Amino acid sequence: MKMLYSTLLFTFVYQSTIATALTYNVVNLGAKGDGKTDSTKYFLSAWASACASASPATIYVPKGNYLLTTANFQGENCKNDAIAIRIDGTLMAPSDYDVIGNAGNWIKFEGVNGVSIYGGVLDGRGTSLWACKASSKTCPSGATTLRFHNSKNIAISGLTSSNSQKFHIVIDGCRNVKLQGMKISASSNSPNTDGIHIELSSGVTVLNSRIATGDDCISIGPGTSNLWIENIDCGPGHGISIGSLGWELQEPGVQNVTVKTVTFTDTTNGVRIKTWGRPSNGFVKGVIFQHLLMANVQNPIIIDQNYCPNNKNCPSQNSGMKISDVTYQDIHGTSGTKVAVKFDCSKKNPCSEIRLEEVNLSYKDQPAEASCANAGGTSTGVVKPSSCL
Ligand SMILES: *[C@@H]1O[C@H](CO)[C@@H](O)[C@H](O)[C@H]1NC(C)=O
Ligand SMILES: *[C@@H]1O[C@H](CO)[C@@H](O)[C@H](O)[C@H]1NC(C)=O
């Protein structure tokens, strides 16, 4: 007993010593929270130090406004698979959008394993770039605020991202990623400011988040599997979208996606699956949309397989994408247009195993309508508007 106690005590003291030793406070390294001094190199040196050790490390960002230009956190040569980044402050993009506008990403993690971010605000300061894009001037395409690329075992919790130049958060080529308590906001007319975009990734979970933006709240690209989205407030924005898919002829499919307990408020779409009207061998299968509340949503339930803006680059207008096994269950509320349910599937590859269960959508005080083309499946329980499958 005595020996067990001293072993425990030793373990406790030993570990807490390590934990204190491996905290890198960016301010102690030279960063300034004054909103004007470029602090990028101090963040990168904190990262380099954390990576150099095999023991768990914390990078700490105290209160303050830290100006960062493009920051790439590389996992290659990183010995550490337990790095926590605790942020009490705000990271600010440069006020001149040109500084990061053509860089693709503002803050990027690449090839990392075992990184957690707790708290913090990322201010992309994108409003002047959106204004440029709205005028006829030539402007940079804009940077994604935060990207994880080819990474695994990532957790982000309580992070706020506002006014991104382009997409707010992108997860691509990743495995085992958990995002929760995210607050994402950009104005409803900001271009391409998707909240969270996921592609080529497996095992991503998005929980308990509030997303208001000018594009999709969450967009799901090719090669996404085992995705779980739950308890989200979406709006304004374009809703939750699987797609656009099927631009490429050879394209990895989307499989096993759950979207549950989401409120959509004043969005253009609720849940959408969208594919280009082009040849492709991609697919979407095993999707469940469950417990959704629609409040004045233009297209609450929509599959659009004829996406082809300006009728360009879609020679046959037939999507090669195969959509099957999609369930809509317990979906209520109001549609902002008469057609509340629209399945516009591919003539060449009709949608199959579409299931509607307990759907009740109304339009003003009139009956809403459903419209189907090349869609097969079943409906059970109350389904209003009545199913056209
Ligand atoms: C589907 O994805 C969930 C996570 O979202 C996972 O728990 C489950 O095991 C997956 N199912 C299959 C059949 O892979
Ligand atoms: C459908 O929703 C409307 C409006 O919320 C409600 O009045 C009606 O009772 C619901 N119908 C069914 C069958 O649940």
Tab-separated table of C-alpha atoms and ligand atoms in Angstrom:
chain	number	residue	atom	x	y	z
A	1	MET	CA	0.000	0.000	0.000
A	2	LYS	CA	2.713	2.384	1.016
A	3	MET	CA	4.664	1.584	-2.063
A	4	LEU	CA	1.639	2.077	-4.308
A	5	TYR	CA	1.062	5.474	-2.715
A	6	SER	CA	4.601	6.637	-3.276
A	7	THR	CA	4.507	5.390	-6.850
A	8	LEU	CA	1.353	7.371	-7.452
A	9	LEU	CA	2.809	10.421	-5.791
A	10	PHE	CA	5.942	10.116	-7.845
A	11	THR	CA	3.925	9.746	-11.056
A	12	PHE	CA	1.817	12.769	-10.186
A	13	VAL	CA	4.747	15.034	-9.352
A	14	TYR	CA	6.724	13.831	-12.319
A	15	GLN	CA	3.885	14.421	-14.800
A	16	SER	CA	2.884	17.796	-13.456
A	17	THR	CA	6.509	18.910	-13.617
A	18	ILE	CA	6.576	17.942	-17.248
A	19	ALA	CA	3.291	19.688	-17.927
A	20	THR	CA	4.588	22.962	-16.508
A	21	ALA	CA	7.926	22.633	-18.224
A	22	LEU	CA	6.352	22.166	-21.634
A	23	THR	CA	4.154	25.229	-21.835
A	24	TYR	CA	5.195	27.726	-24.443
A	25	ASN	CA	3.645	31.124	-23.877
A	26	VAL	CA	3.896	33.037	-27.150
A	27	VAL	CA	4.277	36.340	-25.293
A	28	ASN	CA	7.337	35.042	-23.442
A	29	LEU	CA	8.760	34.122	-26.841
A	30	GLY	CA	8.270	37.666	-28.197
A	31	ALA	CA	4.694	37.871	-29.535
A	32	LYS	CA	2.869	41.137	-28.879
A	33	GLY	CA	-0.869	41.349	-28.256
A	34	ASP	CA	-1.007	44.935	-29.484
A	35	GLY	CA	-2.868	44.208	-32.722
A	36	LYS	CA	-0.110	45.673	-34.912
A	37	THR	CA	3.147	43.794	-34.406
A	38	ASP	CA	3.500	40.783	-36.692
A	39	SER	CA	3.701	37.871	-34.247
A	40	THR	CA	3.832	35.040	-36.789
A	41	LYS	CA	7.428	33.989	-36.119
A	42	TYR	CA	6.851	33.680	-32.372
A	43	PHE	CA	3.882	31.379	-32.943
A	44	LEU	CA	6.020	29.307	-35.299
A	45	SER	CA	8.839	29.106	-32.792
A	46	ALA	CA	6.403	27.952	-30.082
A	47	TRP	CA	5.273	25.262	-32.514
A	48	ALA	CA	8.857	24.222	-33.311
A	49	SER	CA	9.653	23.873	-29.595
A	50	ALA	CA	6.474	21.896	-28.880
A	51	CYS	CA	7.241	19.604	-31.813
A	52	ALA	CA	10.787	18.983	-30.733
A	53	SER	CA	9.652	17.149	-27.618
A	54	ALA	CA	7.950	13.778	-27.374
A	55	SER	CA	6.108	14.782	-24.174
A	56	PRO	CA	2.722	16.527	-24.223
A	57	ALA	CA	3.130	20.271	-24.722
A	58	THR	CA	0.920	23.338	-24.528
A	59	ILE	CA	1.203	26.477	-26.587
A	60	TYR	CA	-0.471	29.279	-24.702
A	61	VAL	CA	-1.805	32.494	-26.208
A	62	PRO	CA	-2.820	35.000	-23.511
A	63	LYS	CA	-5.496	37.694	-23.932
A	64	GLY	CA	-4.646	40.295	-26.552
A	65	ASN	CA	-4.825	40.809	-30.318
A	66	TYR	CA	-2.073	39.065	-32.242
A	67	LEU	CA	-1.428	39.991	-35.834
A	68	LEU	CA	-0.488	36.959	-37.924
A	69	THR	CA	0.379	36.739	-41.617
A	70	THR	CA	0.320	33.302	-43.279
A	71	ALA	CA	1.260	30.699	-40.693
A	72	ASN	CA	2.078	27.106	-41.690
A	73	PHE	CA	2.371	24.623	-38.862
A	74	GLN	CA	4.138	21.599	-40.297
A	75	GLY	CA	3.942	18.122	-38.828
A	76	GLU	CA	6.945	16.687	-40.576
A	77	ASN	CA	9.812	16.367	-38.108
A	78	CYS	CA	7.307	16.774	-35.278
A	79	LYS	CA	8.044	14.254	-32.513
A	80	ASN	CA	5.014	15.240	-30.487
A	81	ASP	CA	1.561	13.714	-30.842
A	82	ALA	CA	-0.065	15.673	-28.014
A	83	ILE	CA	0.097	19.404	-28.594
A	84	ALA	CA	-2.594	21.591	-27.041
A	85	ILE	CA	-3.014	25.161	-28.205
A	86	ARG	CA	-4.883	27.216	-25.608
A	87	ILE	CA	-6.009	30.579	-26.863
A	88	ASP	CA	-7.407	33.307	-24.635
A	89	GLY	CA	-6.738	35.997	-27.238
A	90	THR	CA	-7.665	36.940	-30.797
A	91	LEU	CA	-5.545	36.137	-33.836
A	92	MET	CA	-5.970	38.837	-36.453
A	93	ALA	CA	-5.338	38.684	-40.177
A	94	PRO	CA	-3.577	41.690	-41.722
A	95	SER	CA	-5.939	44.583	-42.498
A	96	ASP	CA	-4.619	44.667	-46.090
A	97	TYR	CA	-6.298	41.668	-47.730
A	98	ASP	CA	-3.525	41.346	-50.313
A	99	VAL	CA	-1.044	40.103	-47.710
A	100	ILE	CA	-2.745	36.701	-47.387
A	101	GLY	CA	-5.323	36.925	-50.205
A	102	ASN	CA	-3.447	34.751	-52.693
A	103	ALA	CA	-1.823	32.399	-50.194
A	104	GLY	CA	-4.680	29.895	-50.199
A	105	ASN	CA	-4.741	29.646	-46.425
A	106	TRP	CA	-4.144	31.988	-43.530
A	107	ILE	CA	-3.457	29.456	-40.747
A	108	LYS	CA	-2.609	25.965	-41.922
A	109	PHE	CA	-1.705	22.742	-40.160
A	110	GLU	CA	-0.217	20.137	-42.445
A	111	GLY	CA	0.669	16.531	-41.692
A	112	VAL	CA	0.092	16.902	-37.948
A	113	ASN	CA	-1.001	14.215	-35.483
A	114	GLY	CA	-2.611	14.882	-32.102
A	115	VAL	CA	-3.292	18.618	-32.085
A	116	SER	CA	-6.018	20.219	-29.955
A	117	ILE	CA	-7.130	23.838	-30.041
A	118	TYR	CA	-9.087	25.242	-27.106
A	119	GLY	CA	-10.848	28.588	-27.345
A	120	GLY	CA	-9.671	31.637	-29.217
A	121	VAL	CA	-10.955	33.985	-31.865
A	122	LEU	CA	-9.741	34.018	-35.471
A	123	ASP	CA	-10.582	37.317	-37.114
A	124	GLY	CA	-10.097	37.048	-40.890
A	125	ARG	CA	-10.976	40.740	-41.459
A	126	GLY	CA	-12.487	39.785	-44.797
A	127	THR	CA	-14.991	42.620	-45.236
A	128	SER	CA	-12.753	44.754	-47.481
A	129	LEU	CA	-12.039	41.750	-49.736
A	130	TRP	CA	-15.774	40.982	-50.024
A	131	ALA	CA	-16.335	44.620	-51.002
A	132	CYS	CA	-13.607	44.306	-53.636
A	133	LYS	CA	-15.257	41.169	-55.013
A	134	ALA	CA	-18.628	42.917	-55.115
A	135	SER	CA	-17.137	45.749	-57.198
A	136	SER	CA	-15.744	45.093	-60.658
A	137	LYS	CA	-12.143	45.388	-59.506
A	138	THR	CA	-9.727	42.473	-59.729
A	139	CYS	CA	-9.155	41.023	-56.300
A	140	PRO	CA	-7.291	38.042	-54.849
A	141	SER	CA	-9.432	34.948	-54.412
A	142	GLY	CA	-9.052	35.079	-50.624
A	143	ALA	CA	-7.607	32.771	-47.989
A	144	THR	CA	-9.215	30.006	-45.944
A	145	THR	CA	-8.928	31.056	-42.305
A	146	LEU	CA	-7.958	27.678	-40.806
A	147	ARG	CA	-7.073	24.506	-42.686
A	148	PHE	CA	-6.064	21.068	-41.476
A	149	HIS	CA	-4.505	19.100	-44.324
A	150	ASN	CA	-3.380	15.438	-44.249
A	151	SER	CA	-3.658	15.311	-40.480
A	152	LYS	CA	-5.120	13.020	-37.841
A	153	ASN	CA	-6.412	13.014	-34.264
A	154	ILE	CA	-7.430	16.646	-34.206
A	155	ALA	CA	-9.781	18.302	-31.688
A	156	ILE	CA	-11.003	21.880	-31.828
A	157	SER	CA	-13.238	23.177	-29.112
A	158	GLY	CA	-14.761	26.583	-28.377
A	159	LEU	CA	-13.133	28.362	-31.296
A	160	THR	CA	-14.677	31.465	-32.866
A	161	SER	CA	-13.974	32.314	-36.497
A	162	SER	CA	-15.320	35.514	-37.945
A	163	ASN	CA	-15.234	37.358	-41.244
A	164	SER	CA	-13.032	34.937	-43.104
A	165	GLN	CA	-11.840	36.100	-46.526
A	166	LYS	CA	-13.029	32.808	-48.012
A	167	PHE	CA	-13.891	29.455	-46.302
A	168	HIS	CA	-13.657	29.639	-42.516
A	169	ILE	CA	-12.483	26.126	-41.661
A	170	VAL	CA	-11.389	23.361	-44.030
A	171	ILE	CA	-10.671	19.770	-43.036
A	172	ASP	CA	-9.137	17.851	-45.911
A	173	GLY	CA	-7.253	14.592	-46.117
A	174	CYS	CA	-7.814	14.047	-42.383
A	175	ARG	CA	-8.780	11.214	-40.023
A	176	ASN	CA	-10.433	11.438	-36.616
A	177	VAL	CA	-11.300	15.098	-36.230
A	178	LYS	CA	-13.682	16.503	-33.627
A	179	LEU	CA	-14.966	20.067	-33.804
A	180	GLN	CA	-17.249	21.303	-31.067
A	181	GLY	CA	-18.620	24.528	-29.663
A	182	MET	CA	-17.586	26.422	-32.789
A	183	LYS	CA	-18.933	29.907	-33.449
A	184	ILE	CA	-18.603	30.950	-37.047
A	185	SER	CA	-19.924	34.175	-38.465
A	186	ALA	CA	-19.755	36.270	-41.598
A	187	SER	CA	-22.393	38.454	-43.211
A	188	SER	CA	-25.130	36.821	-45.272
A	189	ASN	CA	-23.866	38.439	-48.466
A	190	SER	CA	-20.189	37.558	-48.069
A	191	PRO	CA	-18.974	35.417	-51.011
A	192	ASN	CA	-17.684	31.834	-50.556
A	193	THR	CA	-17.397	32.108	-46.806
A	194	ASP	CA	-18.478	28.500	-46.092
A	195	GLY	CA	-18.418	27.774	-42.369
A	196	ILE	CA	-16.850	24.307	-42.304
A	197	HIS	CA	-15.785	22.412	-45.419
A	198	ILE	CA	-14.847	18.737	-45.187
A	199	GLU	CA	-13.383	16.571	-47.941
A	200	LEU	CA	-11.232	13.467	-48.460
A	201	SER	CA	-11.641	12.814	-44.754
A	202	SER	CA	-12.974	10.067	-42.531
A	203	GLY	CA	-14.233	10.143	-38.955
A	204	VAL	CA	-15.021	13.854	-38.678
A	205	THR	CA	-17.517	14.976	-36.001
A	206	VAL	CA	-19.010	18.460	-35.733
A	207	LEU	CA	-21.050	19.153	-32.582
A	208	ASN	CA	-22.844	21.973	-30.789
A	209	SER	CA	-21.963	24.807	-33.113
A	210	ARG	CA	-23.464	28.042	-34.353
A	211	ILE	CA	-22.792	28.981	-37.959
A	212	ALA	CA	-23.981	32.127	-39.742
A	213	THR	CA	-22.421	32.904	-43.081
A	214	GLY	CA	-22.783	33.933	-46.725
A	215	ASP	CA	-22.363	30.436	-48.149
A	216	ASP	CA	-22.863	26.859	-46.897
A	217	CYS	CA	-22.861	26.466	-43.116
A	218	ILE	CA	-21.235	23.082	-43.696
A	219	SER	CA	-20.171	21.751	-47.095
A	220	ILE	CA	-19.153	18.168	-47.725
A	221	GLY	CA	-16.824	17.391	-50.607
A	222	PRO	CA	-15.703	14.201	-52.391
A	223	GLY	CA	-14.110	11.383	-50.412
A	224	THR	CA	-15.891	12.091	-47.118
A	225	SER	CA	-16.945	9.104	-44.998
A	226	ASN	CA	-18.122	8.452	-41.445
A	227	LEU	CA	-19.124	12.065	-40.873
A	228	TRP	CA	-21.301	12.990	-37.893
A	229	ILE	CA	-22.924	16.422	-37.567
A	230	GLU	CA	-25.147	17.112	-34.559
A	231	ASN	CA	-26.732	20.024	-32.764
A	232	ILE	CA	-26.035	22.892	-35.120
A	233	ASP	CA	-27.704	26.274	-35.563
A	234	CYS	CA	-27.373	27.299	-39.194
A	235	GLY	CA	-28.396	30.650	-40.633
A	236	PRO	CA	-28.177	32.851	-42.405
A	237	GLY	CA	-26.342	30.869	-45.066
A	238	HIS	CA	-26.876	28.259	-47.751
A	239	GLY	CA	-27.550	25.341	-45.386
A	240	ILE	CA	-25.759	22.004	-45.150
A	241	SER	CA	-24.659	20.719	-48.513
A	242	ILE	CA	-23.193	17.484	-49.786
A	243	GLY	CA	-21.539	18.873	-52.889
A	244	SER	CA	-20.917	20.160	-55.327
A	245	LEU	CA	-19.784	16.676	-56.348
A	246	GLY	CA	-19.077	15.011	-59.660
A	247	TRP	CA	-16.956	17.642	-61.347
A	248	GLU	CA	-14.221	15.039	-61.889
A	249	LEU	CA	-14.742	11.877	-63.912
A	250	GLN	CA	-12.810	9.847	-61.326
A	251	GLU	CA	-13.972	10.959	-57.938
A	252	PRO	CA	-14.081	9.278	-54.504
A	253	GLY	CA	-17.608	8.916	-53.115
A	254	VAL	CA	-19.350	10.227	-50.025
A	255	GLN	CA	-20.525	7.583	-47.606
A	256	ASN	CA	-22.059	7.220	-44.138
A	257	VAL	CA	-23.056	10.759	-43.244
A	258	THR	CA	-25.332	11.621	-40.303
A	259	VAL	CA	-26.816	15.084	-39.896
A	260	LYS	CA	-29.049	15.398	-36.834
A	261	THR	CA	-30.708	18.014	-34.678
A	262	VAL	CA	-30.119	21.100	-36.783
A	263	THR	CA	-32.120	24.321	-36.893
A	264	PHE	CA	-32.022	26.195	-40.173
A	265	THR	CA	-33.153	29.817	-39.991
A	266	ASP	CA	-33.694	31.932	-43.129
A	267	THR	CA	-31.273	29.825	-45.174
A	268	THR	CA	-31.424	29.270	-48.932
A	269	ASN	CA	-31.281	25.483	-48.436
A	270	GLY	CA	-31.842	23.103	-45.589
A	271	VAL	CA	-30.204	19.807	-46.499
A	272	ARG	CA	-28.947	19.633	-50.060
A	273	ILE	CA	-27.159	17.106	-52.237
A	274	LYS	CA	-25.758	18.770	-55.318
A	275	THR	CA	-23.896	17.241	-58.249
A	276	TRP	CA	-22.656	18.628	-61.523
A	277	GLY	CA	-24.507	17.505	-64.654
A	278	ARG	CA	-21.325	15.875	-65.913
A	279	PRO	CA	-19.961	12.342	-66.317
A	280	SER	CA	-18.448	11.023	-63.080
A	281	ASN	CA	-18.045	7.699	-61.353
A	282	GLY	CA	-18.626	9.209	-57.881
A	283	PHE	CA	-21.458	8.331	-55.512
A	284	VAL	CA	-23.335	9.321	-52.388
A	285	LYS	CA	-24.729	6.569	-50.190
A	286	GLY	CA	-25.779	5.966	-46.613
A	287	VAL	CA	-26.936	9.430	-45.556
A	288	ILE	CA	-29.353	10.226	-42.757
A	289	PHE	CA	-30.901	13.635	-42.146
A	290	GLN	CA	-32.787	13.517	-38.856
A	291	HIS	CA	-34.598	15.830	-36.401
A	292	LEU	CA	-34.348	19.016	-38.422
A	293	LEU	CA	-36.261	22.236	-37.895
A	294	MET	CA	-36.708	24.544	-40.876
A	295	ALA	CA	-37.653	28.183	-40.287
A	296	ASN	CA	-38.362	29.991	-43.550
A	297	VAL	CA	-35.942	27.932	-45.635
A	298	GLN	CA	-36.084	28.417	-49.427
A	299	ASN	CA	-35.359	24.754	-50.291
A	300	PRO	CA	-35.699	22.678	-47.128
A	301	ILE	CA	-35.044	19.298	-48.783
A	302	ILE	CA	-33.284	19.254	-52.136
A	303	ILE	CA	-31.312	16.959	-54.400
A	304	ASP	CA	-30.029	18.782	-57.468
A	305	GLN	CA	-28.151	16.631	-59.964
A	306	ASN	CA	-28.291	19.160	-62.761
A	307	TYR	CA	-25.963	21.772	-61.382
A	308	CYS	CA	-24.401	23.605	-64.311
A	309	PRO	CA	-24.086	27.340	-63.814
A	310	ASN	CA	-24.407	29.245	-67.100
A	311	ASN	CA	-24.809	25.880	-68.877
A	312	LYS	CA	-21.068	25.669	-69.237
A	313	ASN	CA	-18.868	22.557	-69.075
A	314	CYS	CA	-21.722	20.042	-68.838
A	315	PRO	CA	-21.754	18.412	-72.288
A	316	SER	CA	-24.587	15.941	-71.745
A	317	GLN	CA	-26.199	17.540	-68.698
A	318	ASN	CA	-26.382	14.066	-67.186
A	319	SER	CA	-24.722	13.488	-63.853
A	320	GLY	CA	-22.841	10.222	-63.571
A	321	MET	CA	-23.103	10.396	-59.784
A	322	LYS	CA	-25.133	7.650	-58.148
A	323	ILE	CA	-27.183	8.723	-55.136
A	324	SER	CA	-28.725	5.999	-52.972
A	325	ASP	CA	-29.839	5.186	-49.443
A	326	VAL	CA	-30.721	8.679	-48.209
A	327	THR	CA	-33.160	9.000	-45.284
A	328	TYR	CA	-35.059	12.121	-44.235
A	329	GLN	CA	-36.619	11.601	-40.827
A	330	ASP	CA	-38.527	13.939	-38.508
A	331	ILE	CA	-38.200	17.159	-40.459
A	332	HIS	CA	-40.566	20.002	-39.605
A	333	GLY	CA	-41.146	23.670	-40.172
A	334	THR	CA	-41.692	26.218	-42.875
A	335	SER	CA	-40.537	26.510	-46.444
A	336	GLY	CA	-39.884	29.924	-47.970
A	337	THR	CA	-41.048	28.649	-51.396
A	338	LYS	CA	-43.925	26.479	-52.556
A	339	VAL	CA	-41.717	23.506	-53.456
A	340	ALA	CA	-40.507	22.280	-50.084
A	341	VAL	CA	-39.193	18.915	-51.258
A	342	LYS	CA	-37.333	18.621	-54.539
A	343	PHE	CA	-35.603	15.556	-55.914
A	344	ASP	CA	-34.142	16.429	-59.299
A	345	CYS	CA	-32.034	13.354	-59.984
A	346	SER	CA	-29.947	12.171	-62.893
A	347	LYS	CA	-31.769	10.688	-65.877
A	348	LYS	CA	-28.833	8.352	-66.387
A	349	ASN	CA	-28.490	7.379	-62.706
A	350	PRO	CA	-31.817	7.805	-60.932
A	351	CYS	CA	-31.708	8.286	-57.156
A	352	SER	CA	-32.722	5.123	-55.301
A	353	GLU	CA	-33.686	4.137	-51.751
A	354	ILE	CA	-34.742	7.646	-50.833
A	355	ARG	CA	-36.801	7.443	-47.626
A	356	LEU	CA	-39.123	10.071	-46.196
A	357	GLU	CA	-40.397	9.514	-42.647
A	358	GLU	CA	-42.358	12.013	-40.555
A	359	VAL	CA	-41.803	15.067	-42.687
A	360	ASN	CA	-44.118	18.034	-42.236
A	361	LEU	CA	-43.221	21.204	-44.093
A	362	SER	CA	-45.631	24.018	-44.780
A	363	TYR	CA	-45.529	27.058	-47.032
A	364	LYS	CA	-47.174	30.197	-45.695
A	365	ASP	CA	-50.659	29.008	-44.988
A	366	GLN	CA	-50.901	26.990	-48.152
A	367	PRO	CA	-49.971	23.376	-48.804
A	368	ALA	CA	-46.383	23.016	-49.887
A	369	GLU	CA	-45.459	20.860	-52.888
A	370	ALA	CA	-43.008	18.086	-53.647
A	371	SER	CA	-41.359	17.584	-57.003
A	372	CYS	CA	-39.562	14.467	-58.221
A	373	ALA	CA	-37.613	13.577	-61.336
A	374	ASN	CA	-35.849	10.224	-61.638
A	375	ALA	CA	-36.171	9.515	-57.911
A	376	GLY	CA	-37.261	6.251	-56.318
A	377	GLY	CA	-37.900	5.299	-52.723
A	378	THR	CA	-40.503	5.048	-49.997
A	379	SER	CA	-42.361	7.192	-47.537
A	380	THR	CA	-43.724	6.271	-44.113
A	381	GLY	CA	-45.739	8.059	-41.443
A	382	VAL	CA	-46.971	11.597	-41.968
A	383	VAL	CA	-45.322	13.082	-45.032
A	384	LYS	CA	-46.374	16.581	-45.997
A	385	PRO	CA	-46.186	17.644	-48.759
A	386	SER	CA	-47.147	14.145	-49.832
A	387	SER	CA	-44.366	12.152	-51.336
A	388	CYS	CA	-43.738	12.120	-55.076
A	389	LEU	CA	-41.332	9.183	-54.907
B	1	LIG	C1	-20.548	5.451	-39.757
B	1	LIG	O1	-19.954	6.586	-39.164
B	1	LIG	C2	-20.027	6.623	-37.757
B	1	LIG	C3	-19.384	7.915	-37.300
B	1	LIG	O2	-20.037	8.991	-37.880
B	1	LIG	C4	-19.318	5.425	-37.175
B	1	LIG	O3	-19.475	5.431	-35.768
B	1	LIG	C5	-19.890	4.157	-37.753
B	1	LIG	O4	-19.154	3.059	-37.294
B	1	LIG	C6	-19.833	4.208	-39.262
B	1	LIG	N1	-20.486	3.039	-39.821
B	1	LIG	C7	-19.867	2.222	-40.648
B	1	LIG	C8	-20.682	1.072	-41.143
B	1	LIG	O5	-18.718	2.366	-40.987
B	2	LIG	C1	-47.930	19.832	-39.699
B	2	LIG	O1	-47.462	21.092	-39.257
B	2	LIG	C2	-48.499	22.061	-39.163
B	2	LIG	C3	-47.836	23.398	-38.882
B	2	LIG	O2	-46.878	23.294	-37.885
B	2	LIG	C4	-49.462	21.639	-38.073
B	2	LIG	O3	-50.503	22.570	-37.961
B	2	LIG	C5	-50.046	20.273	-38.458
B	2	LIG	O4	-50.870	19.788	-37.428
B	2	LIG	C6	-48.926	19.283	-38.725
B	2	LIG	N1	-49.537	18.062	-39.272
B	2	LIG	C7	-49.276	16.850	-38.816
B	2	LIG	C8	-50.050	15.752	-39.455
B	2	LIG	O5	-48.459	16.626	-37.932
